[in-house]
PDB file of C-alpha atoms and ligand atoms in Angstrom:
ATOM      1  CA  MET A 258     -29.301  -2.863  21.226  1.00  0.00           C
ATOM      2  CA  VAL A 259     -27.087  -0.735  19.019  1.00  0.00           C
ATOM      3  CA  SER A 260     -24.603   1.464  20.803  1.00  0.00           C
ATOM      4  CA  ALA A 261     -23.365   4.724  19.328  1.00  0.00           C
ATOM      5  CA  LEU A 262     -20.020   3.109  18.638  1.00  0.00           C
ATOM      6  CA  SER A 263     -21.294   0.140  16.674  1.00  0.00           C
ATOM      7  CA  VAL A 264     -23.178   2.455  14.352  1.00  0.00           C
ATOM      8  CA  THR A 265     -19.975   4.159  13.272  1.00  0.00           C
ATOM      9  CA  VAL A 266     -17.875   0.987  13.174  1.00  0.00           C
ATOM     10  CA  SER A 267     -18.934  -1.207  10.288  1.00  0.00           C
ATOM     11  CA  LEU A 268     -19.355  -4.928  10.695  1.00  0.00           C
ATOM     12  CA  ARG A 269     -16.444  -5.453   8.354  1.00  0.00           C
ATOM     13  CA  ASP A 270     -14.096  -3.411  10.536  1.00  0.00           C
ATOM     14  CA  ARG A 271     -15.333  -5.191  13.619  1.00  0.00           C
ATOM     15  CA  VAL A 272     -14.795  -8.631  12.083  1.00  0.00           C
ATOM     16  CA  LEU A 273     -11.311  -7.645  10.865  1.00  0.00           C
ATOM     17  CA  GLU A 274     -10.467  -6.430  14.351  1.00  0.00           C
ATOM     18  CA  ILE A 275     -11.649  -9.720  15.867  1.00  0.00           C
ATOM     19  CA  LEU A 276      -9.669 -11.720  13.310  1.00  0.00           C
ATOM     20  CA  SER A 277      -6.540  -9.621  13.895  1.00  0.00           C
ATOM     21  CA  ALA A 278      -6.289 -11.517  17.162  1.00  0.00           C
ATOM     22  CA  VAL A 279      -6.505 -14.922  15.439  1.00  0.00           C
ATOM     23  CA  HIS A 280      -3.123 -16.349  14.619  1.00  0.00           C
ATOM     24  CA  ASP A 281      -1.870 -19.142  12.432  1.00  0.00           C
ATOM     25  CA  PRO A 282      -0.987 -21.941  14.894  1.00  0.00           C
ATOM     26  CA  GLU A 283       2.247 -22.606  13.019  1.00  0.00           C
ATOM     27  CA  ILE A 284       3.265 -18.978  12.756  1.00  0.00           C
ATOM     28  CA  PRO A 285       1.957 -17.440  15.986  1.00  0.00           C
ATOM     29  CA  CYS A 286       3.525 -14.070  15.260  1.00  0.00           C
ATOM     30  CA  ILE A 287       1.171 -13.200  12.420  1.00  0.00           C
ATOM     31  CA  SER A 288      -2.600 -12.808  12.329  1.00  0.00           C
ATOM     32  CA  VAL A 289      -4.840 -14.433   9.736  1.00  0.00           C
ATOM     33  CA  VAL A 290      -5.634 -10.935   8.452  1.00  0.00           C
ATOM     34  CA  ASP A 291      -1.960 -10.033   7.910  1.00  0.00           C
ATOM     35  CA  LEU A 292      -1.336 -13.454   6.427  1.00  0.00           C
ATOM     36  CA  GLY A 293      -3.892 -12.609   3.753  1.00  0.00           C
ATOM     37  CA  ILE A 294      -6.146 -15.576   4.505  1.00  0.00           C
ATOM     38  CA  VAL A 295      -9.166 -13.363   5.156  1.00  0.00           C
ATOM     39  CA  ARG A 296     -10.274 -12.311   1.685  1.00  0.00           C
ATOM     40  CA  ALA A 297     -13.577 -10.595   2.311  1.00  0.00           C
ATOM     41  CA  VAL A 298     -16.196  -9.860   4.917  1.00  0.00           C
ATOM     42  CA  ARG A 299     -19.671  -9.940   3.482  1.00  0.00           C
ATOM     43  CA  ASP A 300     -23.070  -9.758   5.045  1.00  0.00           C
ATOM     44  CA  GLY A 301     -23.168 -12.817   7.226  1.00  0.00           C
ATOM     45  CA  ALA A 302     -19.984 -14.453   6.003  1.00  0.00           C
ATOM     46  CA  VAL A 303     -16.223 -14.302   6.223  1.00  0.00           C
ATOM     47  CA  VAL A 304     -14.490 -15.503   3.075  1.00  0.00           C
ATOM     48  CA  ILE A 305     -11.154 -17.208   3.631  1.00  0.00           C
ATOM     49  CA  THR A 306      -8.561 -18.750   1.339  1.00  0.00           C
ATOM     50  CA  PRO A 307      -6.393 -21.303   3.136  1.00  0.00           C
ATOM     51  CA  THR A 308      -2.654 -20.876   2.695  1.00  0.00           C
ATOM     52  CA  TYR A 309      -1.726 -24.429   1.864  1.00  0.00           C
ATOM     53  CA  THR A 310      -4.273 -26.968   0.781  1.00  0.00           C
ATOM     54  CA  GLY A 311      -3.713 -30.073   2.794  1.00  0.00           C
ATOM     55  CA  CYS A 312      -1.743 -28.245   5.433  1.00  0.00           C
ATOM     56  CA  PRO A 313      -3.087 -29.455   8.780  1.00  0.00           C
ATOM     57  CA  ALA A 314      -2.956 -25.876  10.041  1.00  0.00           C
ATOM     58  CA  THR A 315      -5.810 -24.987   7.704  1.00  0.00           C
ATOM     59  CA  ILE A 316      -8.349 -26.874   9.787  1.00  0.00           C
ATOM     60  CA  ALA A 317      -6.959 -25.384  12.969  1.00  0.00           C
ATOM     61  CA  ILE A 318      -7.126 -21.870  11.515  1.00  0.00           C
ATOM     62  CA  GLU A 319     -10.751 -22.273  10.524  1.00  0.00           C
ATOM     63  CA  ALA A 320     -11.572 -23.574  13.996  1.00  0.00           C
ATOM     64  CA  SER A 321      -9.769 -20.588  15.551  1.00  0.00           C
ATOM     65  CA  ILE A 322     -11.690 -18.138  13.361  1.00  0.00           C
ATOM     66  CA  ARG A 323     -14.958 -19.883  14.284  1.00  0.00           C
ATOM     67  CA  ALA A 324     -14.139 -19.689  17.997  1.00  0.00           C
ATOM     68  CA  ALA A 325     -13.192 -16.007  17.777  1.00  0.00           C
ATOM     69  CA  LEU A 326     -16.422 -15.109  15.960  1.00  0.00           C
ATOM     70  CA  ASP A 327     -18.491 -17.098  18.456  1.00  0.00           C
ATOM     71  CA  ARG A 328     -16.788 -15.388  21.382  1.00  0.00           C
ATOM     72  CA  ALA A 329     -17.556 -11.988  19.851  1.00  0.00           C
ATOM     73  CA  GLY A 330     -21.237 -12.870  19.573  1.00  0.00           C
ATOM     74  CA  LEU A 331     -21.091 -13.504  15.838  1.00  0.00           C
ATOM     75  CA  ALA A 332     -22.119 -17.146  15.915  1.00  0.00           C
ATOM     76  CA  ASP A 333     -24.386 -16.528  12.909  1.00  0.00           C
ATOM     77  CA  MET A 334     -21.466 -15.476  10.782  1.00  0.00           C
ATOM     78  CA  LYS A 335     -20.553 -18.202   8.308  1.00  0.00           C
ATOM     79  CA  ILE A 336     -17.073 -19.067   7.134  1.00  0.00           C
ATOM     80  CA  GLU A 337     -16.830 -19.590   3.403  1.00  0.00           C
ATOM     81  CA  THR A 338     -13.743 -21.051   1.816  1.00  0.00           C
ATOM     82  CA  THR A 339     -12.643 -20.083  -1.646  1.00  0.00           C
ATOM     83  CA  LEU A 340      -9.679 -21.691  -3.392  1.00  0.00           C
ATOM     84  CA  SER A 341      -9.746 -19.487  -6.460  1.00  0.00           C
ATOM     85  CA  PRO A 342      -7.639 -17.502  -6.885  1.00  0.00           C
ATOM     86  CA  PRO A 343      -5.228 -19.596  -4.800  1.00  0.00           C
ATOM     87  CA  TRP A 344      -3.518 -17.970  -1.851  1.00  0.00           C
ATOM     88  CA  THR A 345      -0.132 -16.480  -2.600  1.00  0.00           C
ATOM     89  CA  THR A 346       2.564 -15.180  -0.310  1.00  0.00           C
ATOM     90  CA  ASP A 347       2.099 -11.826  -2.084  1.00  0.00           C
ATOM     91  CA  TRP A 348      -1.032 -11.398   0.032  1.00  0.00           C
ATOM     92  CA  ILE A 349       0.984 -11.154   3.245  1.00  0.00           C
ATOM     93  CA  SER A 350       0.739  -7.550   4.414  1.00  0.00           C
ATOM     94  CA  GLU A 351       3.750  -5.309   5.058  1.00  0.00           C
ATOM     95  CA  LYS A 352       3.002  -5.542   8.774  1.00  0.00           C
ATOM     96  CA  GLY A 353       2.902  -9.329   8.467  1.00  0.00           C
ATOM     97  CA  ARG A 354       6.237  -9.387   6.644  1.00  0.00           C
ATOM     98  CA  GLU A 355       7.851  -7.317   9.363  1.00  0.00           C
ATOM     99  CA  GLU A 356       6.428  -9.629  12.019  1.00  0.00           C
ATOM    100  CA  LEU A 357       7.769 -12.702  10.213  1.00  0.00           C
ATOM    101  CA  ARG A 358      11.215 -11.099  10.073  1.00  0.00           C
ATOM    102  CA  ILE A 359      11.181 -10.301  13.792  1.00  0.00           C
ATOM    103  CA  TYR A 360      10.062 -13.854  14.507  1.00  0.00           C
ATOM    104  CA  GLY A 361      13.029 -15.196  12.545  1.00  0.00           C
ATOM    105  CA  ILE A 362      11.211 -16.417   9.442  1.00  0.00           C
ATOM    106  CA  ALA A 363      12.384 -14.942   6.162  1.00  0.00           C
ATOM    107  CA  PRO A 364       9.382 -13.355   4.460  1.00  0.00           C
ATOM    108  CA  PRO A 365       9.157 -14.297   0.796  1.00  0.00           C
ATOM    109  CA  PRO A 366      10.014 -11.550  -1.675  1.00  0.00           C
ATOM    110  CA  ARG A 367       7.031 -10.037  -3.467  1.00  0.00           C
ATOM    111  CA  GLY A 368       6.197 -11.662  -6.764  1.00  0.00           C
ATOM    112  CA  ALA A 369       8.203 -14.710  -5.721  1.00  0.00           C
ATOM    113  CA  ALA A 370       5.202 -16.962  -6.244  1.00  0.00           C
ATOM    114  CA  LYS A 371       5.820 -16.658  -9.949  1.00  0.00           C
ATOM    115  CA  GLN A 372       9.380 -17.882  -9.609  1.00  0.00           C
ATOM    116  CA  SER A 373      10.486 -21.285  -8.512  1.00  0.00           C
ATOM    117  CA  LEU A 374      11.667 -21.699  -4.943  1.00  0.00           C
ATOM    118  CA  ARG A 375      15.279 -22.181  -6.012  1.00  0.00           C
ATOM    119  CA  GLU A 376      15.366 -18.951  -7.974  1.00  0.00           C
ATOM    120  CA  GLN A 377      14.385 -16.879  -4.989  1.00  0.00           C
ATOM    121  CA  ALA A 378      17.061 -15.032  -3.125  1.00  0.00           C
ATOM    122  CA  ALA A 379      16.237 -15.990   0.437  1.00  0.00           C
ATOM    123  CA  LYS A 380      17.343 -13.198   2.721  1.00  0.00           C
ATOM    124  CA  CYS A 381      18.593 -13.998   6.213  1.00  0.00           C
ATOM    125  CA  PRO A 382      16.061 -12.545   8.688  1.00  0.00           C
ATOM    126  CA  ARG A 383      18.846 -11.941  11.207  1.00  0.00           C
ATOM    127  CA  CYS A 384      21.590 -10.153   9.286  1.00  0.00           C
ATOM    128  CA  GLY A 385      19.855  -9.452   5.961  1.00  0.00           C
ATOM    129  CA  SER A 386      22.457 -11.274   3.874  1.00  0.00           C
ATOM    130  CA  SER A 387      21.297 -12.775   0.568  1.00  0.00           C
ATOM    131  CA  SER A 388      24.094 -15.294   0.742  1.00  0.00           C
ATOM    132  CA  THR A 389      22.025 -18.268   1.899  1.00  0.00           C
ATOM    133  CA  GLU A 390      21.566 -21.909   1.027  1.00  0.00           C
ATOM    134  CA  GLU A 391      18.680 -24.320   1.244  1.00  0.00           C
ATOM    135  CA  LEU A 392      19.292 -27.135   3.719  1.00  0.00           C
ATOM    136  CA  SER A 393      15.941 -28.837   3.419  1.00  0.00           C
ATOM    137  CA  ARG A 394      12.715 -28.274   1.562  1.00  0.00           C
ATOM    138  CA  PHE A 395      10.926 -28.968   4.815  1.00  0.00           C
ATOM    139  CA  GLY A 396      11.604 -26.809   7.832  1.00  0.00           C
ATOM    140  CA  SER A 397       9.915 -27.016  11.205  1.00  0.00           C
ATOM    141  CA  THR A 398       6.594 -27.448   9.372  1.00  0.00           C
ATOM    142  CA  PRO A 399       5.776 -28.514   5.793  1.00  0.00           C
ATOM    143  CA  CYS A 400       4.898 -24.884   4.987  1.00  0.00           C
ATOM    144  CA  LYS A 401       8.457 -23.726   5.532  1.00  0.00           C
ATOM    145  CA  ALA A 402      11.819 -24.628   4.052  1.00  0.00           C
ATOM    146  CA  LEU A 403      14.968 -24.735   6.135  1.00  0.00           C
ATOM    147  CA  HIS A 404      17.735 -22.432   4.958  1.00  0.00           C
ATOM    148  CA  ARG A 405      21.069 -21.391   6.364  1.00  0.00           C
ATOM    149  CA  CYS A 406      22.757 -18.027   6.189  1.00  0.00           C
ATOM    150  CA  LEU A 407      26.325 -18.250   4.861  1.00  0.00           C
ATOM    151  CA  SER A 408      27.240 -14.929   6.467  1.00  0.00           C
ATOM    152  CA  CYS A 409      26.124 -15.383  10.077  1.00  0.00           C
ATOM    153  CA  ARG A 410      25.800 -19.188   9.824  1.00  0.00           C
ATOM    154  CA  GLU A 411      22.375 -19.226  11.445  1.00  0.00           C
ATOM    155  CA  PRO A 412      19.717 -21.563  10.094  1.00  0.00           C
ATOM    156  CA  PHE A 413      16.309 -20.022   9.448  1.00  0.00           C
ATOM    157  CA  ASP A 414      12.908 -20.929   8.070  1.00  0.00           C
ATOM    158  CA  LEU A 415      11.778 -19.524   4.757  1.00  0.00           C
ATOM    159  CA  PHE A 416       8.079 -19.220   4.163  1.00  0.00           C
ATOM    160  CA  LYS A 417       7.429 -21.277   1.037  1.00  0.00           C
ATOM    161  CA  CYS A 418       5.966 -19.569  -1.976  1.00  0.00           C
ATOM    162  CA  HIS A 419       3.557 -21.058  -4.410  1.00  0.00           C
TER     163      HIS A 419
HETATM  164 ZN1   ZN B 746      22.587 -14.076   8.533  1.00  0.00          ZN
END
């Protein structure tokens, strides 16, 4: 039962479209595709690289991906996890970065994974000021650090780089 549409749309595109609706439970504004977790779609398998090893969200994300594939009739599709190369915040797409900003989480600057967290200029997602300070290494979740803007005085989460 192959419709005219599914002939022109590749399985990869279809899977990416399905996964574009799957969100990180801790950062609901951004899809797993824009977060860069989905590394590849092969014949019969989706390859994912979890953001933070040991982050409880990782298990939840995998379960969400599984559920989305099952719902779309792709129950045969496997989920493979690869930890090498490790996930980096550089894999977050431009669209994802914009969505983080709108959500009030400062997106990490590109290439920041190579620098230490303290060297990064965290930009306030509200007013754009680089004059910010770190209040706590742990924000609302272990994946984020709590910062405060010295210009508008608003606290905000910074997505941790590694
Ligand atoms: Zn600000």
